[in-house]
């Protein structure tokens, strides 16, 4: 490989890495800004929050929720821990969805690198996850939808990793 081609390739990789880092930073900023806005709870969120705040952990995880509410056990458990650690504020309740929203960005970054060879495809994929209004919104709502997106990306990441390891073991 001649030296000018090597420098062009290194420059392109650096530009792609810079764009991906900027998109991750943008995604984190948009999610934290939405979280910090601290909007009022919707009725559905308030009813779920009431269950999380008022019930002891054992009843929260083993008995049907009041007010016709339903939520995955993982969300209930993590939200309860957040309330126990940081108090019963809206921000404490919304901390778990925020953290999962940020996790989704880093999972999207790794998924893009495993799934796409094209730099443009990687940047587009991460950009879509970073700037998707619904993913930003669900990073600040006391519901499982943003967590569902993160878990879906985690499953995709795990399957791509397994596929790569399986292909590597077959090649040897």
Short mmCIF file of the C-alpha atoms (twelve columns), coordinates in Angstrom:
data_MODEL
# 
_entry.id   MODEL 
# 
loop_
_atom_site.group_PDB 
_atom_site.id 
_atom_site.type_symbol 
_atom_site.label_atom_id 
_atom_site.label_alt_id 
_atom_site.label_comp_id 
_atom_site.label_asym_id 
_atom_site.label_seq_id 
_atom_site.Cartn_x 
_atom_site.Cartn_y 
_atom_site.Cartn_z 
_atom_site.pdbx_PDB_model_num 
ATOM 1   C CA . UNK A 1   0.000   0.000   0.000  1 
ATOM 2   C CA . UNK A 2   1.544   3.295   -1.024 1 
ATOM 3   C CA . UNK A 3   1.917   6.004   1.597  1 
ATOM 4   C CA . UNK A 4   -0.564  8.493   0.082  1 
ATOM 5   C CA . UNK A 5   -3.331  5.865   0.033  1 
ATOM 6   C CA . UNK A 6   -2.517  4.895   3.622  1 
ATOM 7   C CA . UNK A 7   -2.860  8.544   4.732  1 
ATOM 8   C CA . UNK A 8   -6.154  8.961   2.856  1 
ATOM 9   C CA . UNK A 9   -7.478  5.786   4.511  1 
ATOM 10  C CA . UNK A 10  -6.316  6.943   7.957  1 
ATOM 11  C CA . UNK A 11  -7.919  10.366  7.350  1 
ATOM 12  C CA . UNK A 12  -11.211 8.760   6.344  1 
ATOM 13  C CA . UNK A 13  -11.201 6.517   9.380  1 
ATOM 14  C CA . UNK A 14  -10.447 9.487   11.588 1 
ATOM 15  C CA . UNK A 15  -13.256 11.483  10.009 1 
ATOM 16  C CA . UNK A 16  -15.682 8.588   10.470 1 
ATOM 17  C CA . UNK A 17  -14.590 8.115   14.078 1 
ATOM 18  C CA . UNK A 18  -15.001 11.842  14.700 1 
ATOM 19  C CA . UNK A 19  -18.493 11.855  13.160 1 
ATOM 20  C CA . UNK A 20  -19.531 8.839   15.212 1 
ATOM 21  C CA . UNK A 21  -18.205 10.425  18.413 1 
ATOM 22  C CA . UNK A 22  -20.049 13.671  17.621 1 
ATOM 23  C CA . UNK A 23  -23.281 11.766  16.983 1 
ATOM 24  C CA . UNK A 24  -22.945 9.906   20.283 1 
ATOM 25  C CA . UNK A 25  -22.301 13.219  22.066 1 
ATOM 26  C CA . UNK A 26  -25.311 14.766  20.321 1 
ATOM 27  C CA . UNK A 27  -27.498 11.812  21.322 1 
ATOM 28  C CA . UNK A 28  -26.375 12.034  24.946 1 
ATOM 29  C CA . UNK A 29  -26.950 15.800  24.955 1 
ATOM 30  C CA . UNK A 30  -30.473 15.498  23.495 1 
ATOM 31  C CA . UNK A 31  -31.441 12.804  26.007 1 
ATOM 32  C CA . UNK A 32  -30.031 14.680  28.998 1 
ATOM 33  C CA . UNK A 33  -31.696 17.898  27.825 1 
ATOM 34  C CA . UNK A 34  -35.057 16.121  27.563 1 
ATOM 35  C CA . UNK A 35  -34.501 14.575  31.009 1 
ATOM 36  C CA . UNK A 36  -33.447 17.900  32.573 1 
ATOM 37  C CA . UNK A 37  -36.533 19.621  31.166 1 
ATOM 38  C CA . UNK A 38  -38.383 17.635  33.856 1 
ATOM 39  C CA . UNK A 39  -41.829 17.882  32.296 1 
ATOM 40  C CA . UNK A 40  -44.890 16.941  34.301 1 
ATOM 41  C CA . UNK A 41  -45.819 13.274  34.466 1 
ATOM 42  C CA . UNK A 42  -48.571 11.975  32.244 1 
ATOM 43  C CA . UNK A 43  -51.425 10.334  34.154 1 
ATOM 44  C CA . UNK A 44  -50.215 6.881   33.118 1 
ATOM 45  C CA . UNK A 45  -46.688 7.657   34.361 1 
ATOM 46  C CA . UNK A 46  -48.044 9.094   37.607 1 
ATOM 47  C CA . UNK A 47  -50.113 5.979   38.288 1 
ATOM 48  C CA . UNK A 48  -47.127 3.718   37.630 1 
ATOM 49  C CA . UNK A 49  -44.895 5.975   39.731 1 
ATOM 50  C CA . UNK A 50  -47.340 5.773   42.614 1 
ATOM 51  C CA . UNK A 51  -46.988 1.982   42.603 1 
ATOM 52  C CA . UNK A 52  -43.185 2.214   42.491 1 
ATOM 53  C CA . UNK A 53  -42.959 4.774   45.305 1 
ATOM 54  C CA . UNK A 54  -45.594 3.474   47.678 1 
ATOM 55  C CA . UNK A 55  -45.217 -0.298  47.488 1 
ATOM 56  C CA . UNK A 56  -42.484 -2.265  49.203 1 
ATOM 57  C CA . UNK A 57  -40.226 -4.103  46.775 1 
ATOM 58  C CA . UNK A 58  -41.632 -7.567  47.477 1 
ATOM 59  C CA . UNK A 59  -45.227 -6.482  46.772 1 
ATOM 60  C CA . UNK A 60  -44.137 -4.407  43.776 1 
ATOM 61  C CA . UNK A 61  -42.620 -7.459  42.118 1 
ATOM 62  C CA . UNK A 62  -45.118 -10.140 43.150 1 
ATOM 63  C CA . UNK A 63  -48.590 -8.569  43.151 1 
ATOM 64  C CA . UNK A 64  -50.604 -6.956  40.357 1 
ATOM 65  C CA . UNK A 65  -50.101 -3.201  40.190 1 
ATOM 66  C CA . UNK A 66  -52.906 -0.867  41.217 1 
ATOM 67  C CA . UNK A 67  -54.817 1.448   38.854 1 
ATOM 68  C CA . UNK A 68  -54.721 -1.015  35.952 1 
ATOM 69  C CA . UNK A 69  -50.965 -0.548  35.481 1 
ATOM 70  C CA . UNK A 70  -48.482 -3.034  34.075 1 
ATOM 71  C CA . UNK A 71  -44.734 -2.867  33.620 1 
ATOM 72  C CA . UNK A 72  -41.866 -5.328  33.176 1 
ATOM 73  C CA . UNK A 73  -40.301 -6.540  36.405 1 
ATOM 74  C CA . UNK A 74  -36.886 -5.194  35.392 1 
ATOM 75  C CA . UNK A 75  -38.211 -1.653  35.037 1 
ATOM 76  C CA . UNK A 76  -40.048 -1.888  38.356 1 
ATOM 77  C CA . UNK A 77  -36.971 -3.210  40.143 1 
ATOM 78  C CA . UNK A 78  -34.561 -0.645  38.687 1 
ATOM 79  C CA . UNK A 79  -36.976 2.251   39.209 1 
ATOM 80  C CA . UNK A 80  -37.542 1.181   42.815 1 
ATOM 81  C CA . UNK A 81  -33.793 1.089   43.434 1 
ATOM 82  C CA . UNK A 82  -33.466 4.536   41.880 1 
ATOM 83  C CA . UNK A 83  -36.186 5.875   44.188 1 
ATOM 84  C CA . UNK A 84  -34.570 4.245   47.211 1 
ATOM 85  C CA . UNK A 85  -31.174 5.758   46.322 1 
ATOM 86  C CA . UNK A 86  -32.200 9.211   45.097 1 
ATOM 87  C CA . UNK A 87  -35.641 9.914   46.561 1 
ATOM 88  C CA . UNK A 88  -39.084 9.924   45.024 1 
ATOM 89  C CA . UNK A 89  -38.635 12.794  42.587 1 
ATOM 90  C CA . UNK A 90  -39.641 12.619  38.932 1 
ATOM 91  C CA . UNK A 91  -35.959 12.809  37.997 1 
ATOM 92  C CA . UNK A 92  -35.128 9.774   40.137 1 
ATOM 93  C CA . UNK A 93  -37.976 7.846   38.532 1 
ATOM 94  C CA . UNK A 94  -36.818 8.836   35.044 1 
ATOM 95  C CA . UNK A 95  -33.159 8.032   35.674 1 
ATOM 96  C CA . UNK A 96  -33.473 4.398   34.556 1 
ATOM 97  C CA . UNK A 97  -34.981 5.242   31.137 1 
ATOM 98  C CA . UNK A 98  -32.302 7.932   30.684 1 
ATOM 99  C CA . UNK A 99  -29.478 5.505   31.363 1 
ATOM 100 C CA . UNK A 100 -30.960 2.938   28.998 1 
ATOM 101 C CA . UNK A 101 -31.401 5.656   26.360 1 
ATOM 102 C CA . UNK A 102 -27.710 6.495   26.627 1 
ATOM 103 C CA . UNK A 103 -26.800 2.799   26.598 1 
ATOM 104 C CA . UNK A 104 -28.718 2.469   23.309 1 
ATOM 105 C CA . UNK A 105 -26.332 4.963   21.716 1 
ATOM 106 C CA . UNK A 106 -23.247 2.935   22.576 1 
ATOM 107 C CA . UNK A 107 -24.924 -0.304  21.543 1 
ATOM 108 C CA . UNK A 108 -25.884 1.310   18.227 1 
ATOM 109 C CA . UNK A 109 -22.263 2.331   17.722 1 
ATOM 110 C CA . UNK A 110 -20.982 -1.205  18.210 1 
ATOM 111 C CA . UNK A 111 -23.826 -2.734  16.181 1 
ATOM 112 C CA . UNK A 112 -23.062 -0.353  13.314 1 
ATOM 113 C CA . UNK A 113 -19.402 -1.375  13.308 1 
ATOM 114 C CA . UNK A 114 -20.296 -5.073  13.330 1 
ATOM 115 C CA . UNK A 115 -23.153 -4.888  10.818 1 
ATOM 116 C CA . UNK A 116 -21.942 -2.357  8.240  1 
ATOM 117 C CA . UNK A 117 -18.676 -2.169  6.349  1 
ATOM 118 C CA . UNK A 118 -19.537 1.190   4.841  1 
ATOM 119 C CA . UNK A 119 -18.558 4.239   6.885  1 
ATOM 120 C CA . UNK A 120 -21.602 6.078   5.562  1 
ATOM 121 C CA . UNK A 121 -23.930 3.293   6.720  1 
ATOM 122 C CA . UNK A 122 -22.352 3.318   10.170 1 
ATOM 123 C CA . UNK A 123 -22.748 7.091   10.474 1 
ATOM 124 C CA . UNK A 124 -26.353 6.947   9.226  1 
ATOM 125 C CA . UNK A 125 -27.323 4.167   11.634 1 
ATOM 126 C CA . UNK A 126 -25.797 5.865   14.675 1 
ATOM 127 C CA . UNK A 127 -27.229 9.210   13.552 1 
ATOM 128 C CA . UNK A 128 -30.727 7.765   13.291 1 
ATOM 129 C CA . UNK A 129 -30.540 6.294   16.784 1 
ATOM 130 C CA . UNK A 130 -28.965 9.460   18.213 1 
ATOM 131 C CA . UNK A 131 -31.494 11.887  16.740 1 
ATOM 132 C CA . UNK A 132 -34.711 9.827   16.632 1 
ATOM 133 C CA . UNK A 133 -37.302 11.997  18.406 1 
ATOM 134 C CA . UNK A 134 -39.201 9.017   19.797 1 
ATOM 135 C CA . UNK A 135 -36.051 7.473   21.293 1 
ATOM 136 C CA . UNK A 136 -35.123 10.816  22.831 1 
ATOM 137 C CA . UNK A 137 -38.598 11.210  24.279 1 
ATOM 138 C CA . UNK A 138 -38.761 7.684   25.687 1 
ATOM 139 C CA . UNK A 139 -35.437 8.285   27.447 1 
ATOM 140 C CA . UNK A 140 -37.359 10.546  29.811 1 
ATOM 141 C CA . UNK A 141 -40.631 8.690   30.302 1 
ATOM 142 C CA . UNK A 142 -41.347 6.270   33.119 1 
ATOM 143 C CA . UNK A 143 -42.319 3.495   30.759 1 
ATOM 144 C CA . UNK A 144 -40.457 0.562   29.280 1 
ATOM 145 C CA . UNK A 145 -40.421 1.638   25.629 1 
ATOM 146 C CA . UNK A 146 -36.937 3.176   25.609 1 
ATOM 147 C CA . UNK A 147 -35.633 0.212   27.562 1 
ATOM 148 C CA . UNK A 148 -37.195 -2.080  24.943 1 
ATOM 149 C CA . UNK A 149 -35.162 -0.309  22.251 1 
ATOM 150 C CA . UNK A 150 -31.950 -0.795  24.247 1 
ATOM 151 C CA . UNK A 151 -32.678 -4.461  24.875 1 
ATOM 152 C CA . UNK A 152 -33.417 -4.960  21.164 1 
ATOM 153 C CA . UNK A 153 -30.055 -3.401  20.289 1 
ATOM 154 C CA . UNK A 154 -28.395 -5.575  22.930 1 
ATOM 155 C CA . UNK A 155 -29.894 -8.705  21.370 1 
ATOM 156 C CA . UNK A 156 -28.801 -7.575  17.913 1 
ATOM 157 C CA . UNK A 157 -25.300 -6.850  19.248 1 
ATOM 158 C CA . UNK A 158 -25.126 -10.293 20.886 1 
ATOM 159 C CA . UNK A 159 -26.271 -12.066 17.728 1 
ATOM 160 C CA . UNK A 160 -23.725 -10.202 15.576 1 
ATOM 161 C CA . UNK A 161 -20.977 -10.989 18.080 1 
ATOM 162 C CA . UNK A 162 -21.979 -14.654 18.153 1 
ATOM 163 C CA . UNK A 163 -22.055 -14.765 14.355 1 
ATOM 164 C CA . UNK A 164 -18.555 -13.269 14.153 1 
ATOM 165 C CA . UNK A 165 -17.174 -15.705 16.750 1 
ATOM 166 C CA . UNK A 166 -18.849 -18.634 15.021 1 
ATOM 167 C CA . UNK A 167 -17.394 -17.589 11.658 1 
ATOM 168 C CA . UNK A 168 -13.948 -17.188 13.242 1 
ATOM 169 C CA . UNK A 169 -14.067 -20.647 14.832 1 
ATOM 170 C CA . UNK A 170 -15.139 -22.232 11.528 1 
ATOM 171 C CA . UNK A 171 -12.231 -20.560 9.714  1 
ATOM 172 C CA . UNK A 172 -9.677  -22.126 12.055 1 
# 
